[in-house]
Amino acid sequence: MHHLVRAIELALRLGDSGAAWRAAHALWRAFPAAIMPQVWLGQALLDASNATVAIDYFRRALRVNPLDAAAWAGLAGALARTGQEGAAAAALSRAALHDPLGASALTPGIAPEPSSAGKGIEYLRRGLVELAADELATALARHPRRSDLRLYYVEALRRSGDLASARRIFAQCNAEHLPALLARAALYPHDQAARTRCAEYDPDGRLTRRFFAPEAPPWTLPPAPVVGWNEEFEPLLPYLETSVQQLVLPATNGHATQPLPAVKRFPNHSDQQAQVEAANGSSSLPVADDHSAVQSELTTDPEVKNLIATAERVRQRLTTIGVAPRPLLPYADGRTFTQVVLSSREALRRRFGADGCAAVDRRLQQYAAALRRRGVAAHVCYCDDPATLHLDDGIAAAPVAAGADALRDMLRTLSGALSDHGRELGAVLLVGGDEIVPFHRLPNPLPDDDMTVLSDNPYATDDPAYTAPQRMVARLPDGNTNDPSLLFAQLDRLTAYHYGSRPHSRRMPRTSGRRQERDGIDLSALSAGYCAEIWKDASRAVLDALASGVLLNTCPPHLAERLDLSVFRDRRLLYFNLHGASGLPNFYGQPDAVWPGAATRLPVALRPDQIDASMADGALLLSEACYGAEIVGRTVDNSIPLRALAHGALAVVGATVNAYGSLTDQVIGADLLFQRMMAHLARGEPIGRALHQARLDFAQEMYRRQGFLDDVDIKTLIEFVLLGDPWGALYDADIESKPWRADRTIAALERMPKPRARVVLNEAEAPRDALQRARDVLRRVFPRGGALPLRITAQLNPRRQRKSDPERDLVFSARENLPTVDGCYLTHTAHITISGQAVVKVALTR
């Protein structure tokens, strides 16, 4: 039976729902009381897009085993597909509760602090029984009718040796499901009837071992039963692994039955690190990534890892030696992942004329064809052309006007139709600037100069939330002119890139000593940074996430008029952490010390005319500057990012409005977001995925530090946009075998900002010591920091847990117009958060 179970699970992971269904159904007929076959049947139905029937199987399994996290997770995915979002969120919460060590796999890498119940179950799973008993006692006192918490508490007491209390509390349980029977069998060793019932529900003992983990079951489990051969198992033959001594084949021609011969093992190479991703509800539930791995016994089998990793390497080796370019996706994702390239035909025609629109369309079709050669199902869609909105049988959307909300809703319709057919809308590329595909105008959570925040995040979500998109989203700007040459340049460059063209000067340097981050590639030689001198510590912390020793110039002493541009040439990644301003073309630096007089004038660090092909072609440009990706009203002549794209840059990441960062290497805001993005780029991930995952990492980290997302965090998550190709990468990396697919419709993250009660105070109402601390920080960054007017906001302290904790946080905001050497002014804003006696956060505009 052991090998059949593994084969069924492997078939589910690889998307063979038909084979899994037949085998699971045969096992269920052989063991009609068994629970796991019902869960597998639900998973197979969900994978086959039959969510309604899958719900029945998951609920049937949960009636017998209400602590089954896999069944709860599958139920959440099925409910989500049928539009029952509230019930799906509740089911996913139960799944996370019953599998606390793997809870991050059930959300997109982000979860709030667990409740007392969650902590108690986590302690129990880690073997900390005394702590578990304390937490579960508190949780049960708050929720006395929760039978699941009662059973966990009983088990914690039993493991701690308090059998009398455990039996007394267990007497209040009158259920006959598997967890209650397991608890009874453990508390009363002579109750053979309970053990027999447990074996009927759990023939191979898997659920029993999971209930008592990390300890062994308190009685010897019977051996797993031998399963007679059934023709329903034949589709599983390709998935059967190693020696299957327990599986008996039918007798033939009067001969005795023979065991199935062993399947040849793959060698266990040390570099085979790819993981197999869980398949239950994969198109409707978040699945693991590098920061939220599925902590399940289903993903640890070395033979399964070897099989998938070896197949993926063979596929990539064939593309390397053949004429096809390397795939962009793992094979499992290539069957489901879909990219939509979206624009408005009428808007393009108004901007560029009929001939210009036709020329853009030809290039878009060529770009989509190049992506399809690399395993991405790309479709060019025009919101006002019905024919282009019909992607496949049953996958279509009605045409809409080119408004931000209408386009967002149309994408959600396409995403839902794809999901109904077992596919995923994984990436969206918007073609055109704000007048063709409008930005969303989101509310600005901070008191600064921005009326709204221009963002593309809502185009990447299937619900009203927007702080953490569910898929990659990027944009090809048009340069705000009637000349389509900028779009032509971008599309021609990206198409050539996906057909294998790379600038000859951008060689792949190799390390000559200590091995760098990835396969001997010297990432430090591929990259360079340029920052304001005052932010050198934060900038170094960002670049160190990519590689140690990356060149970092500062301004001052480096200035635009005497900048040695050769240090930025032939690099694959350029990182800028400089000042920017709305409507101004240049980036500016700032000295590390503030002193009166002319020295406080901000020097020009970089001008658009200094960007050329030797610096930009084939490169990724990452800018933390305020308005570093402001493209509304900008042209190639007065915008550094647009000029970089015109000269061949693969992609630019920047902010559409004021961006915030830190003064030290304890990074926050944009610094933290870019630090996490660098870590993903170092692994060879494409820029779209790196930014997407960095947002999730950022939110997870701020939850860990603060317990919530504050206004600076929310603005950071929504203001950065990706201009260019979401598939541009720092280098061509081998694709891991672990699938990417993850529907993040359900998330424990505060994805829609919640209003928080706050009060504006004057300086006389603020505590004097807090006011003095805020002034001390302002003197460090502003020439007149000691005398600037302050906006003081008081709000309840979300971190407060004890009476001794401060009841409220105070946020001191100040701004100053700083002169530049070229006769302009930049509004520089600081937000200082003080909780009690401590300065807990200092955020400064870039």
Coordinates of C-alpha atoms in Angstrom, one line a residue, residues 2-21 36 39-40 43-48 70 206 210 236 239-241 274-283 287 294-309 312 330-336 422 737-741:
H2 CA 2.9 2.3 0.8
H3 CA 4.0 2.5 -2.9
L4 CA 0.5 3.0 -4.2
V5 CA 0.1 6.0 -1.8
R6 CA 3.2 7.5 -3.1
A7 CA 2.3 6.9 -6.7
I8 CA -1.1 8.6 -6.2
E9 CA 0.5 11.6 -4.6
L10 CA 3.0 11.9 -7.4
A11 CA 0.3 11.6 -10.0
L12 CA -1.5 14.5 -8.3
R13 CA 1.6 16.6 -8.2
L14 CA 2.3 16.1 -11.8
G15 CA -1.3 17.0 -12.8
D16 CA -2.5 13.5 -13.8
S17 CA -5.8 13.8 -12.0
G18 CA -7.4 10.9 -14.0
A19 CA -4.8 8.3 -12.9
A20 CA -5.0 9.6 -9.3
W21 CA -8.8 9.5 -9.3
M36 CA -7.1 9.6 2.8
V39 CA -9.0 13.6 0.3
W40 CA -7.2 12.4 -2.8
Q43 CA -7.9 16.9 -4.9
A44 CA -8.2 15.1 -8.2
L45 CA -11.6 16.6 -8.8
L46 CA -10.3 20.1 -7.9
D47 CA -7.4 19.6 -10.3
A48 CA -9.9 18.6 -13.0
A70 CA -4.8 19.0 3.8
R206 CA -0.1 8.0 8.2
R210 CA 0.8 12.8 12.1
L236 CA -0.2 4.6 -12.0
Y239 CA 4.6 6.7 -11.1
L240 CA 5.5 3.6 -9.1
E241 CA 9.0 4.0 -7.6
A274 CA 14.6 21.4 -6.5
Q275 CA 11.4 20.6 -4.6
V276 CA 8.1 19.1 -5.6
E277 CA 5.2 21.4 -4.9
A278 CA 1.9 20.2 -3.4
A279 CA -0.9 19.9 -5.9
N280 CA -4.0 20.0 -3.7
G281 CA -5.9 23.0 -4.9
S282 CA -2.9 24.4 -6.6
S283 CA -4.8 26.8 -8.9
V287 CA 1.7 27.2 -2.7
V294 CA 5.4 23.4 2.0
Q295 CA 6.4 21.7 5.2
S296 CA 4.8 18.4 4.4
E297 CA 6.0 14.8 4.3
L298 CA 4.7 14.7 0.7
T299 CA 7.6 16.9 -0.5
T300 CA 10.5 15.3 1.2
D301 CA 10.9 12.0 -0.8
P302 CA 14.3 12.1 -2.4
E303 CA 13.3 9.8 -5.3
V304 CA 10.5 12.2 -6.3
K305 CA 12.9 15.1 -6.1
N306 CA 15.4 13.3 -8.2
L307 CA 12.8 12.4 -10.8
I308 CA 11.5 15.9 -11.3
A309 CA 14.8 17.6 -11.1
E312 CA 13.8 19.4 -15.8
P330 CA 9.2 24.8 -15.1
Y331 CA 7.4 22.3 -17.3
A332 CA 4.5 21.9 -14.8
D333 CA 3.8 25.6 -15.0
G334 CA 4.2 25.8 -18.7
R335 CA 1.0 23.8 -19.1
T336 CA -1.0 26.3 -17.0
G422 CA -7.2 24.6 -14.8
S737 CA 11.7 22.0 -11.2
K738 CA 9.5 23.4 -8.4
P739 CA 6.4 24.9 -10.0
W740 CA 5.6 28.6 -9.6
R741 CA 1.9 28.5 -9.8

